[in-house]
Short mmCIF file of C-alpha atoms and ligand atoms in Angstrom, two decimals:
data_model
loop_
_atom_site.label_atom_id
_atom_site.label_comp_id
_atom_site.label_asym_id
_atom_site.label_seq_id
_atom_site.Cartn_x
_atom_site.Cartn_y
_atom_site.Cartn_z
CA MET I 294 51.76 82.02 145.36
CA LEU I 295 54.46 82.16 142.30
CA PHE I 296 52.65 79.48 140.81
CA PHE I 297 49.60 82.14 140.03
CA LYS I 298 51.57 84.63 138.49
CA LYS I 299 53.74 82.39 137.13
CA GLN I 300 52.28 82.90 133.38
CA LYS I 301 52.24 86.09 133.17
CA ALA I 302 56.26 87.12 134.60
CA VAL I 303 58.30 87.71 132.24
CA ALA I 304 62.13 87.67 133.99
CA VAL I 305 65.28 89.65 132.00
CA ASP I 306 68.51 89.32 133.43
CA GLY I 307 71.56 90.98 132.02
CA PRO I 308 75.21 92.41 132.64
CA ALA I 309 74.89 96.23 132.72
CA GLY I 310 74.84 98.20 129.74
CA SER I 311 73.46 95.08 127.87
CA GLY I 312 70.30 96.79 127.26
CA LYS I 313 68.10 95.39 129.49
CA SER I 314 66.73 97.96 130.93
CA THR I 315 64.77 100.06 128.32
CA VAL I 316 64.48 97.19 126.29
CA SER I 317 62.01 95.49 130.39
CA ARG I 318 60.59 98.76 130.48
CA LEU I 319 59.21 98.98 126.33
CA LEU I 320 58.05 95.17 127.10
CA ALA I 321 55.99 95.63 130.21
CA GLU I 322 54.76 98.97 128.56
CA ARG I 323 53.56 97.23 125.23
CA LEU I 324 52.12 93.82 127.21
CA GLY I 325 50.37 96.37 129.89
CA TYR I 326 52.59 94.32 132.55
CA LEU I 327 53.94 95.84 135.71
CA TYR I 328 57.58 96.98 134.94
CA VAL I 329 59.94 96.33 138.39
CA ASP I 330 63.82 97.28 138.28
CA THR I 331 65.35 95.57 140.93
CA GLY I 332 68.31 96.94 139.94
CA ALA I 333 67.13 100.55 141.37
CA MET I 334 65.87 98.90 145.23
CA TYR I 335 69.93 97.85 145.43
CA ARG I 336 70.54 101.29 144.69
CA ALA I 337 68.07 103.02 146.95
CA LEU I 338 68.98 100.77 150.25
CA THR I 339 72.69 101.84 148.85
CA LEU I 340 71.12 105.63 148.79
CA LYS I 341 69.70 105.35 152.26
CA VAL I 342 73.22 103.81 153.72
CA MET I 343 75.45 106.36 152.53
CA ARG I 344 72.87 109.39 153.31
CA ASN I 345 72.85 107.88 156.94
CA ASN I 346 76.29 107.79 156.35
CA ILE I 347 76.61 104.39 158.04
CA ASP I 348 79.76 102.35 157.25
CA PHE I 349 79.39 99.59 154.56
CA ASP I 350 81.40 97.40 156.67
CA ASP I 351 78.25 98.04 158.95
CA GLU I 352 76.42 94.14 157.24
CA LYS I 353 73.89 94.17 160.46
CA LYS I 354 72.70 98.10 160.03
CA ILE I 355 72.49 97.38 156.59
CA VAL I 356 70.38 94.57 157.26
CA GLU I 357 68.58 96.53 160.04
CA ILE I 358 67.63 99.12 157.08
CA SER I 359 66.53 96.29 154.55
CA SER I 360 64.76 95.12 156.40
CA ALA I 361 62.29 98.05 156.65
CA LEU I 362 62.70 99.44 153.61
CA ASP I 363 60.02 101.95 152.45
CA ILE I 364 60.51 101.24 148.37
CA GLU I 365 57.82 102.28 145.82
CA LEU I 366 58.75 102.26 141.85
CA VAL I 367 55.63 104.63 140.62
CA PRO I 368 54.71 105.41 137.39
CA SER I 369 55.65 108.79 136.16
CA LYS I 370 54.44 111.23 133.69
CA GLU I 371 56.90 110.97 131.63
CA GLY I 372 54.53 107.73 130.76
CA PRO I 373 53.98 104.04 131.63
CA ASN I 374 57.88 103.66 129.49
CA SER I 375 59.49 105.28 132.31
CA ILE I 376 59.05 104.88 137.20
CA ARG I 377 60.33 107.22 139.90
CA VAL I 378 61.89 105.48 142.29
CA MET I 379 60.66 106.68 146.28
CA LEU I 380 61.90 106.18 148.95
CA ASP I 381 60.77 106.89 152.25
CA GLY I 382 58.06 109.65 150.41
CA GLU I 383 61.22 110.90 148.72
CA ASP I 384 61.33 111.02 145.06
CA ILE I 385 65.16 109.44 144.32
CA SER I 386 65.29 108.46 140.57
CA ARG I 387 67.77 110.79 139.70
CA ASP I 388 70.25 110.09 143.05
CA ILE I 389 70.41 106.53 142.50
CA ARG I 390 71.66 107.48 139.09
CA THR I 391 75.37 108.99 140.13
CA MET I 392 78.90 107.68 140.21
CA GLY I 393 79.16 107.56 143.45
CA VAL I 394 75.53 105.00 144.65
CA THR I 395 77.03 103.48 141.64
CA GLY I 396 80.67 102.58 142.29
CA ASN I 397 78.59 101.38 146.01
CA VAL I 398 76.25 99.21 145.36
CA LYS I 399 78.58 95.87 145.43
CA TYR I 400 78.68 96.25 149.35
CA VAL I 401 74.85 96.24 150.49
CA ALA I 402 74.37 93.26 147.33
CA ARG I 403 76.70 91.20 148.57
CA ILE I 404 74.65 90.48 152.04
CA PRO I 405 72.77 87.29 151.68
CA GLN I 406 70.61 88.31 154.52
CA VAL I 407 69.70 92.08 152.43
CA ARG I 408 69.68 89.97 149.51
CA GLN I 409 66.69 87.98 150.81
CA ASN I 410 65.24 91.02 151.90
CA LEU I 411 64.92 92.48 148.62
CA VAL I 412 63.66 89.26 147.06
CA LYS I 413 61.09 89.50 149.65
CA LEU I 414 60.10 92.64 148.79
CA GLN I 415 60.74 92.41 144.44
CA ARG I 416 57.77 88.78 145.38
CA LYS I 417 56.07 91.55 146.56
CA MET I 418 55.60 93.99 144.25
CA ILE I 419 54.77 90.88 141.41
CA CYS I 420 51.07 90.20 143.42
CA ARG I 421 49.56 93.68 143.00
CA MET I 422 49.75 92.98 139.28
CA ASP I 423 47.98 90.19 136.70
CA GLY I 424 51.96 90.74 134.92
CA SER I 425 54.67 92.12 135.21
CA VAL I 426 57.74 92.17 133.23
CA MET I 427 61.24 92.16 136.71
CA GLU I 428 64.94 92.59 135.32
CA GLY I 429 67.70 92.22 137.42
CA ARG I 430 71.14 89.55 138.02
CA ASP I 431 69.71 87.12 139.45
CA ILE I 432 65.52 86.75 138.61
CA GLY I 433 65.86 84.02 136.66
CA THR I 434 67.79 81.83 139.45
CA VAL I 435 66.58 83.88 142.73
CA VAL I 436 63.88 85.66 142.33
CA LEU I 437 61.24 84.05 139.77
CA PRO I 438 62.60 80.22 138.95
CA ASP I 439 58.99 78.88 138.45
CA ALA I 440 58.53 82.87 135.38
CA LYS I 441 57.55 81.03 132.49
CA TYR I 442 59.49 83.32 130.25
CA LYS I 443 63.19 84.46 131.32
CA PHE I 444 65.66 85.83 129.18
CA TYR I 445 68.86 87.21 129.49
CA ILE I 446 70.20 89.81 127.49
CA ASP I 447 73.86 90.63 126.60
CA ALA I 448 76.12 92.49 124.31
CA ASN I 449 79.90 92.17 124.12
CA PHE I 450 81.74 94.38 126.29
CA GLU I 451 83.43 97.42 123.96
CA GLU I 452 79.57 97.60 122.53
CA ARG I 453 78.52 97.97 126.25
CA VAL I 454 81.27 99.74 127.19
CA GLU I 455 79.64 102.72 123.78
CA ARG I 456 76.23 102.62 125.12
CA ARG I 457 77.41 103.81 128.33
CA LEU I 458 79.80 106.34 127.85
CA ALA I 459 76.87 107.55 125.39
CA GLU I 460 74.56 107.19 128.46
CA LEU I 461 76.56 109.50 130.40
CA LYS I 462 77.81 112.10 127.89
CA ALA I 463 73.93 113.34 127.03
CA LYS I 464 74.15 113.67 131.18
CA ASN I 465 76.62 116.10 129.80
CA TYR I 466 79.43 113.59 132.64
CA PRO I 467 82.10 113.98 132.35
CA ILE I 468 83.96 110.78 132.16
CA THR I 469 85.79 109.09 130.23
CA ARG I 470 86.14 105.72 127.74
CA GLN I 471 88.44 104.35 129.84
CA GLU I 472 86.49 105.19 132.73
CA VAL I 473 83.59 103.59 131.40
CA ALA I 474 85.17 100.64 130.63
CA ASP I 475 86.59 100.14 134.40
CA ASP I 476 83.57 100.49 135.50
CA LEU I 477 81.84 98.24 133.60
CA LYS I 478 84.67 95.19 134.00
CA GLN I 479 84.45 96.29 138.62
CA ARG I 480 80.43 95.95 138.12
CA ASP I 481 80.69 92.23 135.88
CA HIS I 482 83.07 91.03 138.23
CA ALA I 483 81.39 92.49 141.40
CA ASP I 484 78.02 90.47 139.63
CA LYS I 485 79.54 87.53 138.52
CA THR I 486 81.50 86.60 141.37
CA ARG I 487 79.42 87.51 144.41
CA LYS I 488 78.36 84.09 146.31
CA VAL I 489 75.29 84.62 146.85
CA GLY I 490 72.53 85.75 143.82
CA PRO I 491 75.55 86.19 141.49
CA LEU I 492 74.68 87.17 137.85
CA ARG I 493 74.30 83.77 136.26
CA LYS I 494 71.78 82.21 132.70
CA ALA I 495 69.22 80.36 134.33
CA LYS I 496 69.04 77.03 132.54
CA ASP I 497 65.96 77.69 130.82
CA ALA I 498 66.62 80.79 129.71
CA VAL I 499 67.03 82.10 126.22
CA PHE I 500 69.75 84.03 125.56
CA VAL I 501 69.63 87.66 123.21
CA ASP I 502 72.56 88.83 121.93
CA THR I 503 72.08 92.60 121.45
CA THR I 504 75.22 93.34 120.02
CA ASP I 505 74.45 94.20 117.02
CA LEU I 506 70.75 95.16 116.87
CA SER I 507 68.97 97.85 117.56
CA ILE I 508 66.13 97.80 121.02
CA GLU I 509 63.10 97.65 119.16
CA GLU I 510 64.81 94.62 117.48
CA VAL I 511 65.47 92.99 120.28
CA VAL I 512 61.76 94.19 122.33
CA GLN I 513 60.43 92.58 118.69
CA LYS I 514 62.77 89.55 119.13
CA ILE I 515 61.48 88.59 122.98
CA LEU I 516 57.71 89.28 121.58
CA SER I 517 58.14 86.91 119.08
CA TYR I 518 59.24 83.80 121.98
CA ILE I 519 56.65 85.45 124.30
CA LYS I 520 53.69 85.27 121.99
CA LYS I 521 54.92 81.47 120.63
O1 DC Z 891 70.52 97.06 136.89
P1 DC Z 891 71.70 98.28 137.62
O2 DC Z 891 72.88 98.27 137.22
O3 DC Z 891 70.74 99.19 137.96
O4 DC Z 891 71.86 98.03 139.64
C1 DC Z 891 72.59 98.40 139.85
C2 DC Z 891 73.61 97.16 141.15
O5 DC Z 891 72.31 96.65 141.95
C3 DC Z 891 73.92 95.91 139.59
O6 DC Z 891 75.39 96.21 139.70
C4 DC Z 891 73.97 94.92 141.07
C5 DC Z 891 72.86 94.90 142.08
N1 DC Z 891 71.91 94.23 141.15
C6 DC Z 891 71.82 92.91 142.45
O7 DC Z 891 72.90 92.94 143.13
N2 DC Z 891 70.65 92.02 142.26
C7 DC Z 891 69.19 92.32 141.29
N3 DC Z 891 68.09 91.84 141.01
C8 DC Z 891 69.86 93.43 140.84
C9 DC Z 891 71.29 94.67 141.29
#
């Protein structure tokens, strides 16, 4: 199954604030591929755990929920460039972007069986379309190790803080630069030190430093690799 899809799978990994999500959405749009945001899936599970008042230490219960997760990523009316995240039929696109959910994702993402269940779902999703751009932390290393194209996107820490701050300010979120920096530092640490599926560049991934590049320049750079 994976071999069949190999030619048209694009794996994009990288830390928060690297520009990975915007770039991946644009890439999917330009290539006419399905866009799969795996972070949204970990966020959706976290939201469900929070809504059901389940303790983050109750791994058994969290694994149980993750094994029967009804998540759909559907194209939004706002255009192919954005998706709606549906959980049990409800649009939770906004609810999964709160600082509360963002801060708690690490508790579900570190559970090995949760990752196994979500990886299964992620692989299933790409069977539905001919080509896909899947973004996350472990796509090139774990989810799609056979992907034909793999990219690892990063930017220097200060630049990532500025980007994230601008994003949150645009949404009128009351937060300081220091709070954003602390949050990114914590997430980097959790992502890179996780025992299962940590954030890592796959050996055969192309490293793209986006620090001094515009989104469009990053997209063009990646497309040039794909067209080669
Ligand atoms: O891409 P994002 O920032 O929306 O992801 C939210 C969190 O989900 C991220 O901090 C770690 C987790 N995640 C993961 O563990 N594995 C993935 N493939 C994608 C995201």
